[in-house]
Every structure is written in structure tokens, then in C-alpha cells.
DNA sequence: ATACACTGGTGTAATTTTTACACAATAGCT
DNA sequence: AGCTATTGTGTAAAAATTACACCAGTGTAT
């Protein structure tokens, strides 16, 4: 029976949950309750049930952790080194998820196994297991995908300013971009819809709000490189 | 014990093994010996042992299948739908491998579970399980990576002509490229070394041979986008 | 009300990259 | 010697990318 339990827990999902707030890119970390790595910060994750597909499992686990559904989740790598976990080989499929921190549906940390905190990606502590490596791999994938997938709009509120969009790009790519060139380029794609609305409650000139037009986006990019990516 | 065996076989590795021959991109398929999908063509693959990391397992399995070592292998996706395998949920980590078909060390089909055949990627039969989907996903990843990783040189013989290189790009990208522009671009990177040697045994003007200079390549691209990709 | 602080919004010129395109040179074969 | 097949080469136009600076609005403090 002990043997059986061991095999049941061979698989897990770990999530790098990205959020964007106050001009900074952040990820969600939990603090571990149990050994090994008790009290260490770690990526949220959980075991996969035996009768569950991994996509389902990823959605379930993320829901349990954040109370949110319908997030953009994407698998980016599977880690299965014999030594990555002290208890023996545990294979983990890593996903990243993108969430709007200022979402109406607030994140409910009470639903998390242990307290959860947002950490700026530029200043992460050492993480349990090989989670630092998992994070780095995920962050690099995110970076790459930024240029060919509409990732940014999952991290921003529905209505956003071009400055916010630019800050997000800068945070992900970790470099400064030129304001005029950035705007010219983004608008030239033709999938940003300018709204008749401006920022509220700011103590300076309010910026125009835009939203991402998914419909136009797919029309423009449907024949880019086959159907699936 | 029956239970135990069931858990032991939950994981597998499937490989999309690309090769390039006679101007065509091909993959290696086996024909299945057993039910389910007896006699169907399938991607070569095998179960992962319990005390084995997945990278190790991938190398071992590929070695058993082809007799080759030190191939460029890369994980590209993990498939774990409950219904992908009639026997229940079997998670498979998919890798692609790139091999030189005209390698000195010949492929030994005798070492394969069942006869193995090269198939042009443009004309594949229906494959067992979800292997068609796995292949497509892998092919798309290969395509993407072609533009930022020196993949092509793993598929060509050590010494190759620019025409061969172009044909390979055309096969992977599935489109015609302009000869002059292609050459200009490739040479501009500065990591192709022109040899003092020409093609032999051709009934037309022999082309210069080049080789890929891995040393220069890493020098040029080391600081492209962080260290790991 | 005026000045200040702060962010929003805009255009142009130079440079680089990408694209389109055609023909002479070479080697084997007859 | 002439035929055939493939190699190898340059230039001009178009498109994309880069670099760069100042006025316009809006709220706040005086």
C-alpha cells in the first residue's frame, strides 16, 4: 500500500502564475507547510490524480489555488530528473498561467494550501526543489511567445493604456523600449481598438483606453504558420 | 502486484525522429507488433523505467531504436489526455531527434521492435494513437526553432553545399526561398566555414562545400536572449 | 489664477533589412 | 564542340527599424 501511494504521486503539475501590477511583472509563490523544504517558498503545484488528464489537472489545480477559471494556461516543459525531488523521481509538467491581478474576482489566498504572495520576478528568493530552474525556463518561454502570441492582453485589465502595455513589454523583455516606435508598431497591427474613454482618477493628463480585439487578431494571424502553434 | 505493474507503465517517451535525404524531410516510423493498433504505423517510443530520469530515458530509448548516441534531442510537449490510450491514462513526453541519414554509423533496423521506415513528412499515413497530433506539434516546434537554433546542421552531413542547406530549409518551412537572398543571409551570419573542397561525383558543376562552425556560432549568439532557451 | 509637476501624444530622417529579379561560369556527358 | 544541368553572383526598390525632442493636457500646490 505504501508502494502504491508512492506510485500514485509520481506526477505533478507546477504552475508559474504571472501577474502584472504597478508596472512590475510578478509571480505567485506559496510557502511550504511540510518537509521537505518546509517554510521555503515554492511554485504552487499539486499531484495529478490517476484518472485525470494533465490539461484537466492543470485547470483543477490552478482553480484550487486561485479560485479562478478560464485562465490562459500553457504547458512549457516537463521536468523528470531522478534527483529533482528527495522522495524519488517525481515527474512534473510545468505550466504557466497569466492572470489579471486587478481582476474583479479577487484571488482568494484562503483557498491556498498556505499563504501566497506575489513576488517581483526580478527579485526572487531561492525556491524549493528545482523551482528556480522551472521558473527560469517558463519565463524564457513566455518571453519568446510574447512576440508571436497575444499574451500581454491576458495580463492587463480589459481596458488599458498604451503606456501600460509598453511597461508590460518592458517588464517581460527586461529592456527599455522607445515610446514612439512602440506605439507605432502596436497600432500598425490593427488589432487594438481605441475606446471613447479615458483613464480615471489620475493626477495627470488621462490617457486613452484601448482594448484588444481578439476577433481582428485571429483574422490577421490565422494563416501565419499553419493552424496550431 | 498487478496494480504495481499498471503504475509502472504510466509514462512513456515518443520520438519524432527527423532525417533529411534526397532533398526531402522524413521521419522514422515503426509498424506495431501488438494490439492495440496492431500493424499500424506509429512513432517509435517506449516506456520509462521507474528509476530513470526522462532525459536519460529518452536517450536510452532512442539508442535502442536506432543504435545511435549523442543525437540532438529536444523535448517539445507532454501529452496526457485520459483518452489518448485505450488502456487508460498514459502520459507521454514527446521528443524530437535529428539524425544524419547518411551517417557512417548506419541505422540498424534489426534493433527496432519492428520494421522501421523513413516516411516523407508530406505524405504520412494515419498513425496509431494520437501520434499524428504529436507529429504535427513536433513539426511546428521544429519549424519555429529553425529560426533561432542551429538545427539544420544536425540533419546535414558534416560537409554540405549551400544548395543542400537551402533545400533543407525549404523542406522544413514548406516554401520556396530565393537562392541569392538565402545565400547572402546565411553567409552574413558568419558561422559557415567555406572549405577548400568541392562536391564529388556529380555530373554538373561541383559546388563548394561548407561546414558549420559551432565555435563561432556560440560566440555570436551567446548573449542573444539570456543563457538558456 | 498661476505656476508646477507629471504624463500623454506625436513625425521625420537615417539606417538596416528584406525582397525581387537574370545571366554568365563551370563541369560532366555525348 | 556543343549540350545540359547546376553553381555562383549584384543591384535597386521597398519595407521595417531605429533614433530622437517637444508641446499638450490635467491635477496639485501656492
XYZ file of C-alpha atoms (C1' of nucleotides) in Angstrom:
518
model
C 0.000 0.000 0.000
C 2.852 2.300 0.820
C 4.271 1.263 -2.528
C 1.016 2.119 -4.227
C 0.833 5.564 -2.690
C 4.331 6.196 -3.858
C 3.386 5.431 -7.430
C 0.243 7.466 -7.253
C 2.279 10.529 -6.509
C 4.730 10.182 -9.340
C 3.170 13.022 -11.304
C 2.622 16.575 -10.512
C 1.829 19.914 -12.051
C 3.688 23.061 -11.106
C 2.484 26.474 -12.139
C 4.299 29.695 -12.799
C 1.491 32.175 -12.342
C 2.330 35.515 -13.840
C 0.625 38.728 -12.931
C 1.273 42.372 -13.670
C 0.806 45.119 -11.161
C 2.198 48.596 -10.649
C 4.386 48.293 -13.696
C 6.014 45.116 -12.462
C 5.840 41.519 -13.554
C 5.173 39.199 -10.660
C 4.691 35.540 -9.924
C 2.724 33.830 -7.227
C 4.663 31.845 -4.649
C 3.427 29.787 -1.739
C 5.254 28.953 1.421
C 5.515 25.245 2.052
C 3.835 23.662 5.047
C 5.693 20.403 5.078
C 9.022 18.745 4.695
C 10.972 18.611 2.538
C 11.717 22.301 2.126
C 9.336 23.232 4.944
C 8.811 27.005 5.075
C 10.568 27.525 1.767
C 8.890 29.490 -0.980
C 7.818 27.346 -3.890
C 5.806 27.391 -7.060
C 2.222 26.390 -6.454
C 1.555 22.908 -7.681
C -0.085 19.655 -6.867
C -0.282 15.996 -7.670
C -2.219 14.719 -10.636
C -4.941 12.191 -9.932
C -4.749 8.848 -11.637
C -7.864 9.195 -13.709
C -7.237 12.729 -14.813
C -5.745 14.153 -17.990
C -2.969 16.645 -17.472
C -4.794 19.596 -19.006
C -7.765 18.950 -16.735
C -5.425 18.526 -13.804
C -3.709 21.808 -14.556
C -7.045 23.615 -14.653
C -8.267 21.948 -11.492
C -5.107 22.680 -9.584
C -4.997 26.269 -10.652
C -8.624 26.666 -9.696
C -7.959 25.219 -6.277
C -5.051 27.564 -5.829
C -6.563 30.786 -7.034
C -10.302 30.295 -7.270
C -10.071 31.361 -10.904
C -11.260 29.645 -14.048
C -10.733 30.148 -17.733
C -7.241 31.405 -17.434
C -4.783 31.263 -20.238
C -2.603 28.312 -19.295
C 0.147 26.846 -21.311
C 2.378 23.897 -20.802
C 6.011 24.749 -21.303
C 8.220 21.906 -20.153
C 8.306 18.632 -18.273
C 10.900 18.046 -15.605
C 11.721 14.489 -14.720
C 15.204 14.232 -13.376
C 15.693 11.408 -10.869
C 17.181 13.798 -8.341
C 14.826 16.716 -8.590
C 12.790 15.520 -5.613
C 14.278 13.927 -2.482
C 11.480 11.356 -2.356
C 12.482 9.832 -5.678
C 11.605 10.526 -9.246
C 8.608 12.752 -9.484
C 7.821 13.993 -12.918
C 6.284 17.412 -13.084
C 4.634 19.040 -16.017
C 5.098 22.782 -15.771
C 2.513 25.279 -16.910
C 2.408 28.975 -16.875
C -0.771 30.900 -16.290
C -1.468 34.552 -16.887
C -3.799 36.423 -14.609
C -5.127 39.921 -14.177
C -4.162 40.848 -10.682
C -6.769 43.591 -10.539
C -9.448 41.199 -11.700
C -12.931 41.706 -10.235
C -12.869 38.165 -8.965
C -10.243 38.610 -6.339
C -7.683 35.988 -5.645
C -8.621 34.115 -2.500
C -5.474 33.201 -0.646
C -7.585 31.318 1.918
C -8.051 28.627 -0.698
C -4.353 28.133 -0.977
C -2.590 25.432 0.891
C -0.521 28.061 2.612
C -0.091 31.802 2.372
C 0.529 33.019 -1.138
C 2.466 36.087 -2.101
C 3.200 37.963 -5.266
C 6.906 38.390 -5.907
C 8.571 40.579 -8.479
C 10.342 38.360 -10.970
C 13.478 40.456 -10.681
C 13.978 39.732 -7.039
C 13.013 36.161 -6.308
C 14.232 34.251 -3.264
C 15.701 30.779 -3.591
C 12.909 28.347 -4.273
C 12.292 24.809 -3.106
C 13.301 21.814 -5.251
C 14.269 22.805 -8.792
C 11.625 25.501 -8.874
C 14.091 28.240 -9.672
C 15.030 26.397 -12.821
C 11.397 25.781 -13.657
C 10.657 29.448 -13.250
C 13.554 30.475 -15.478
C 12.542 28.081 -18.192
C 8.983 29.332 -18.051
C 9.990 32.946 -18.092
C 12.135 32.392 -21.161
C 9.285 30.686 -22.961
C 6.957 33.497 -22.062
C 9.461 35.941 -23.490
C 9.703 34.061 -26.741
C 5.972 33.650 -27.066
C 5.362 37.315 -26.425
C 6.457 38.085 -29.958
C 4.031 35.741 -31.652
C 1.130 35.266 -29.281
C -1.231 37.784 -27.740
C -0.002 37.070 -24.265
C 0.139 40.603 -22.961
C -3.606 41.109 -23.070
C -4.189 38.292 -20.604
C -2.139 40.154 -18.049
C -3.669 43.581 -18.489
C -7.127 44.697 -17.488
C -9.634 44.618 -20.299
C -9.172 48.328 -20.907
C -5.627 49.547 -20.779
C -3.450 52.412 -21.889
C -0.603 52.147 -24.331
C 1.785 53.083 -21.568
C 0.628 50.124 -19.502
C 1.083 47.863 -22.487
C 4.561 49.192 -23.023
C 5.503 48.753 -19.367
C 4.393 45.158 -19.577
C 6.509 44.518 -22.639
C 9.439 46.152 -20.913
C 8.941 44.010 -17.829
C 8.806 40.796 -19.813
C 11.637 41.600 -22.164
C 13.607 43.331 -19.450
C 14.618 46.287 -21.563
C 13.511 49.809 -22.292
C 11.545 50.436 -25.443
C 11.102 53.655 -27.360
C 7.692 55.150 -26.761
C 7.010 56.431 -30.246
C 8.251 53.340 -32.010
C 6.384 51.049 -29.678
C 3.094 52.814 -30.244
C 3.556 53.000 -33.968
C 4.196 49.286 -34.131
C 1.394 48.157 -31.852
C -1.162 50.304 -33.611
C 0.050 49.176 -37.016
C -1.014 45.599 -36.237
C -4.580 46.800 -36.322
C -5.969 44.681 -33.514
C -6.057 47.335 -30.823
C -9.375 49.061 -30.572
C -9.319 52.642 -29.423
C -12.144 53.373 -26.981
C -14.049 56.604 -26.406
C -12.890 56.563 -22.890
C -10.036 57.771 -20.779
C -8.287 56.837 -17.590
C -9.995 57.997 -14.394
C -8.595 59.169 -11.097
C -5.149 60.000 -12.215
C -3.430 63.174 -11.163
C -2.155 63.958 -14.622
C -3.381 64.034 -18.143
C -5.556 60.967 -18.627
C -4.559 58.535 -21.344
C -6.860 56.982 -23.908
C -8.004 53.464 -23.205
C -7.701 50.628 -25.670
C -8.859 47.087 -25.777
C -7.565 44.012 -27.507
C -9.785 42.938 -30.378
C -9.458 39.160 -30.403
C -11.672 38.893 -33.443
C -9.448 41.040 -35.592
C -6.373 39.393 -34.180
C -7.397 35.941 -35.352
C -8.405 37.276 -38.721
C -4.980 38.784 -39.182
C -2.920 35.886 -37.889
C -4.961 32.853 -38.843
C -2.713 31.910 -41.728
C 0.603 32.817 -40.200
C 2.134 29.391 -39.645
C -0.334 26.625 -40.056
C -3.201 26.339 -37.642
C -1.731 25.090 -34.419
C 1.293 26.503 -32.720
C 1.323 -6.598 -7.931
C -0.901 -6.226 -10.951
C -1.661 -2.787 -9.602
C 2.007 -2.034 -9.342
C 2.722 -3.037 -12.923
C -0.056 -0.813 -14.065
C 1.538 2.147 -12.391
C 4.931 1.291 -13.750
C 3.710 1.754 -17.272
C 2.026 5.098 -16.875
C 4.851 7.008 -18.571
C 6.337 6.807 -21.946
C 8.551 8.643 -24.359
C 7.655 9.042 -28.016
C 10.140 10.285 -30.547
C 9.727 12.155 -33.768
C 12.976 11.313 -35.492
C 13.701 13.653 -38.353
C 16.082 12.913 -41.144
C 16.874 14.551 -44.458
C 17.562 12.664 -47.630
C 17.310 13.359 -51.325
C 16.015 16.835 -50.679
C 13.168 15.584 -48.540
C 12.420 15.799 -44.846
C 11.500 12.429 -43.392
C 10.567 10.832 -40.122
C 11.098 7.347 -38.852
C 8.015 5.215 -38.266
C 7.712 1.709 -36.935
C 4.975 -0.771 -37.565
C 3.349 -2.023 -34.405
C 3.575 -5.663 -33.432
C 0.805 -5.732 -30.884
C -2.665 -4.616 -30.082
C -3.920 -2.004 -29.797
C -3.274 -0.611 -33.263
C -1.528 -3.815 -34.359
C 0.164 -3.325 -37.751
C -0.405 0.404 -37.688
C 2.454 2.764 -38.255
C 3.468 4.652 -35.137
C 6.125 6.901 -33.740
C 8.885 4.947 -32.083
C 8.665 5.131 -28.337
C 8.852 3.176 -25.177
C 8.036 3.121 -21.508
C 10.131 4.939 -18.969
C 11.607 2.888 -16.153
C 10.780 3.867 -12.613
C 14.265 4.788 -11.533
C 15.119 6.726 -14.639
C 15.047 10.436 -15.402
C 13.198 11.379 -18.557
C 16.228 12.787 -20.359
C 18.118 9.571 -19.676
C 15.112 7.564 -20.740
C 14.836 9.496 -23.968
C 18.471 8.841 -24.782
C 18.249 5.188 -23.859
C 15.102 4.638 -25.884
C 16.465 6.390 -28.908
C 19.643 4.374 -28.651
C 17.691 1.158 -28.505
C 15.704 2.191 -31.522
C 18.448 3.437 -33.767
C 21.746 2.323 -32.303
C 22.828 5.950 -32.269
C 24.151 8.086 -29.434
C 24.793 11.758 -28.953
C 21.949 12.916 -31.076
C 20.389 16.289 -30.725
C 17.184 15.543 -28.830
C 14.732 18.023 -27.588
C 11.599 17.688 -25.577
C 8.715 19.538 -27.129
C 5.457 18.645 -25.418
C 3.822 16.263 -22.995
C 0.590 14.540 -23.881
C -1.563 13.267 -21.073
C -5.149 13.134 -22.101
C -7.147 10.410 -20.381
C -8.358 9.081 -23.707
C -5.183 9.122 -25.699
C -4.505 5.466 -24.970
C -7.185 2.748 -24.813
C -5.514 1.178 -21.776
C -6.067 4.245 -19.639
C -4.143 7.377 -18.998
C -0.626 7.055 -20.222
C 1.374 10.211 -20.160
C 3.941 10.568 -22.871
C 6.731 13.049 -23.093
C 7.477 13.737 -26.728
C 10.949 14.424 -28.043
C 12.239 15.117 -31.444
C 15.625 13.917 -32.576
C 17.612 14.968 -35.593
C 19.758 12.484 -37.403
C 22.005 12.358 -40.436
C 20.527 9.663 -42.578
C 23.750 9.202 -44.492
C 25.695 8.851 -41.292
C 28.658 6.448 -41.321
C 27.081 4.548 -38.491
C 24.157 3.111 -40.324
C 20.779 2.834 -38.717
C 20.234 -0.759 -37.674
C 16.590 -1.597 -38.150
C 17.245 -5.018 -36.630
C 17.444 -3.332 -33.256
C 13.996 -1.937 -33.643
C 10.994 -3.628 -32.180
C 9.574 -3.959 -35.662
C 10.498 -2.818 -39.131
C 11.223 0.848 -39.360
C 10.740 3.023 -42.388
C 11.504 6.558 -43.358
C 8.443 8.473 -44.499
C 8.322 11.847 -46.177
C 6.622 14.270 -43.839
C 4.390 15.487 -46.630
C 2.771 12.150 -47.172
C 2.283 10.417 -43.861
C -0.239 7.646 -43.314
C -2.629 7.704 -40.384
C -0.732 6.898 -37.237
C -1.632 4.900 -34.144
C -2.989 6.590 -31.012
C -2.630 10.379 -31.120
C 0.683 10.129 -32.921
C -0.457 12.242 -35.824
C -1.102 15.081 -33.436
C 2.206 14.504 -31.698
C 3.994 14.627 -35.013
C 2.268 17.865 -36.029
C 3.081 19.548 -32.765
C 6.691 18.476 -33.053
C 6.979 19.594 -36.631
C 5.639 23.017 -35.750
C 8.119 23.368 -32.909
C 10.935 22.339 -35.190
C 9.852 24.999 -37.658
C 9.840 27.693 -35.014
C 13.161 26.651 -33.601
C 14.778 26.598 -37.007
C 14.954 30.375 -36.938
C 16.812 30.624 -33.668
C 18.673 27.379 -33.198
C 21.259 25.682 -35.399
C 19.015 22.750 -36.092
C 19.716 22.343 -39.755
C 23.309 21.288 -39.262
C 22.268 18.248 -37.265
C 20.383 16.974 -40.256
C 23.010 17.580 -42.900
C 26.274 15.736 -43.368
C 29.255 17.480 -41.839
C 30.210 18.956 -45.181
C 27.375 20.298 -47.229
C 26.632 22.662 -50.067
C 24.573 25.786 -49.767
C 22.014 24.258 -52.069
C 21.557 21.338 -49.696
C 21.157 23.734 -46.823
C 18.568 25.679 -48.741
C 16.643 22.546 -49.690
C 16.501 21.596 -46.045
C 15.147 24.991 -45.052
C 12.593 24.743 -47.809
C 11.542 21.291 -46.650
C 11.101 22.385 -43.056
C 9.402 25.671 -43.804
C 7.492 24.194 -46.710
C 8.103 27.079 -49.033
C 10.451 28.136 -51.771
C 13.250 30.501 -50.899
C 15.210 32.805 -53.139
C 18.656 31.421 -53.829
C 20.601 34.659 -53.784
C 18.889 36.048 -50.731
C 19.229 32.796 -48.875
C 22.962 32.583 -49.505
C 23.547 36.187 -48.667
C 21.758 35.792 -45.368
C 23.346 32.518 -44.300
C 26.841 33.727 -45.109
C 26.220 37.019 -43.343
C 25.811 35.194 -40.036
C 29.472 34.339 -40.233
C 29.329 30.846 -38.781
C 29.602 28.901 -42.007
C 33.127 27.923 -42.853
C 33.984 27.644 -46.512
C 36.129 24.625 -47.209
C 38.788 24.151 -49.907
C 36.831 21.298 -51.228
C 34.091 20.579 -53.703
C 31.384 18.066 -54.260
C 32.499 14.814 -55.909
C 30.794 12.519 -58.365
C 28.250 14.900 -59.697
C 27.563 15.238 -63.374
C 27.491 19.008 -63.295
C 29.466 21.873 -61.940
C 30.537 20.853 -58.436
C 29.532 23.121 -55.583
C 31.767 24.351 -52.787
C 31.431 22.571 -49.501
C 30.850 24.329 -46.199
C 30.760 23.276 -42.624
C 29.015 24.654 -39.610
C 31.397 26.329 -37.182
C 29.858 25.666 -33.794
C 32.583 27.657 -32.069
C 31.797 30.833 -33.952
C 28.098 30.229 -33.628
C 28.191 30.248 -29.838
C 30.421 33.287 -29.819
C 27.920 35.171 -31.920
C 24.769 34.068 -30.155
C 25.837 33.650 -26.562
C 24.233 36.884 -25.445
C 21.156 36.782 -27.589
C 18.437 36.092 -25.049
C 19.831 35.052 -21.734
C 21.708 31.792 -21.493
C 19.105 29.079 -21.678
C 16.390 28.829 -24.217
C -5.211 82.224 -11.192
C -0.913 80.937 -11.858
C 2.821 78.132 -11.877
C 4.393 73.493 -11.367
C 4.815 68.535 -11.911
C 3.780 64.829 -14.431
C 2.389 62.011 -18.147
C 0.280 61.762 -22.895
C 0.791 62.132 -27.529
C 3.001 62.981 -31.956
C 6.605 62.926 -37.006
C 10.596 62.660 -39.649
C 15.012 61.349 -41.371
C 18.741 57.867 -41.423
C 19.827 53.152 -41.314
C 19.145 48.430 -41.838
C 16.804 44.545 -43.551
C 14.174 42.320 -46.839
C 12.667 41.472 -51.250
C 12.647 40.847 -56.264
C 14.991 39.569 -60.074
C 18.627 37.313 -64.588
C 22.649 35.675 -66.540
C 27.456 34.208 -67.127
C 30.697 30.450 -65.376
C 31.740 25.670 -64.774
C 31.897 20.544 -65.169
C 30.371 16.308 -66.977
C 28.487 13.920 -70.849
C 27.879 12.860 -75.726
C 32.448 21.200 -79.741
C 28.260 21.626 -78.185
C 24.600 20.288 -74.863
C 22.807 20.038 -70.223
C 22.454 20.895 -65.517
C 23.764 23.394 -61.680
C 26.688 26.940 -59.365
C 27.549 31.487 -58.117
C 26.953 36.365 -58.168
C 24.894 42.178 -57.587
C 21.859 45.816 -57.565
C 17.897 48.608 -56.954
C 13.386 49.240 -54.697
C 10.569 48.614 -50.774
C 9.758 47.833 -46.071
C 10.976 47.771 -41.355
C 13.577 49.516 -37.679
C 15.901 52.873 -35.154
C 16.997 57.362 -33.089
C 15.408 61.379 -31.421
C 12.537 66.220 -28.736
C 8.840 68.971 -27.722
C 4.146 70.672 -26.993
C -0.489 69.355 -24.859
C -3.380 68.323 -21.101
C -4.710 67.554 -16.283
C -4.476 67.714 -11.364
C -1.985 69.879 -7.334
C 0.168 73.310 -4.650
C 0.774 78.208 -3.898
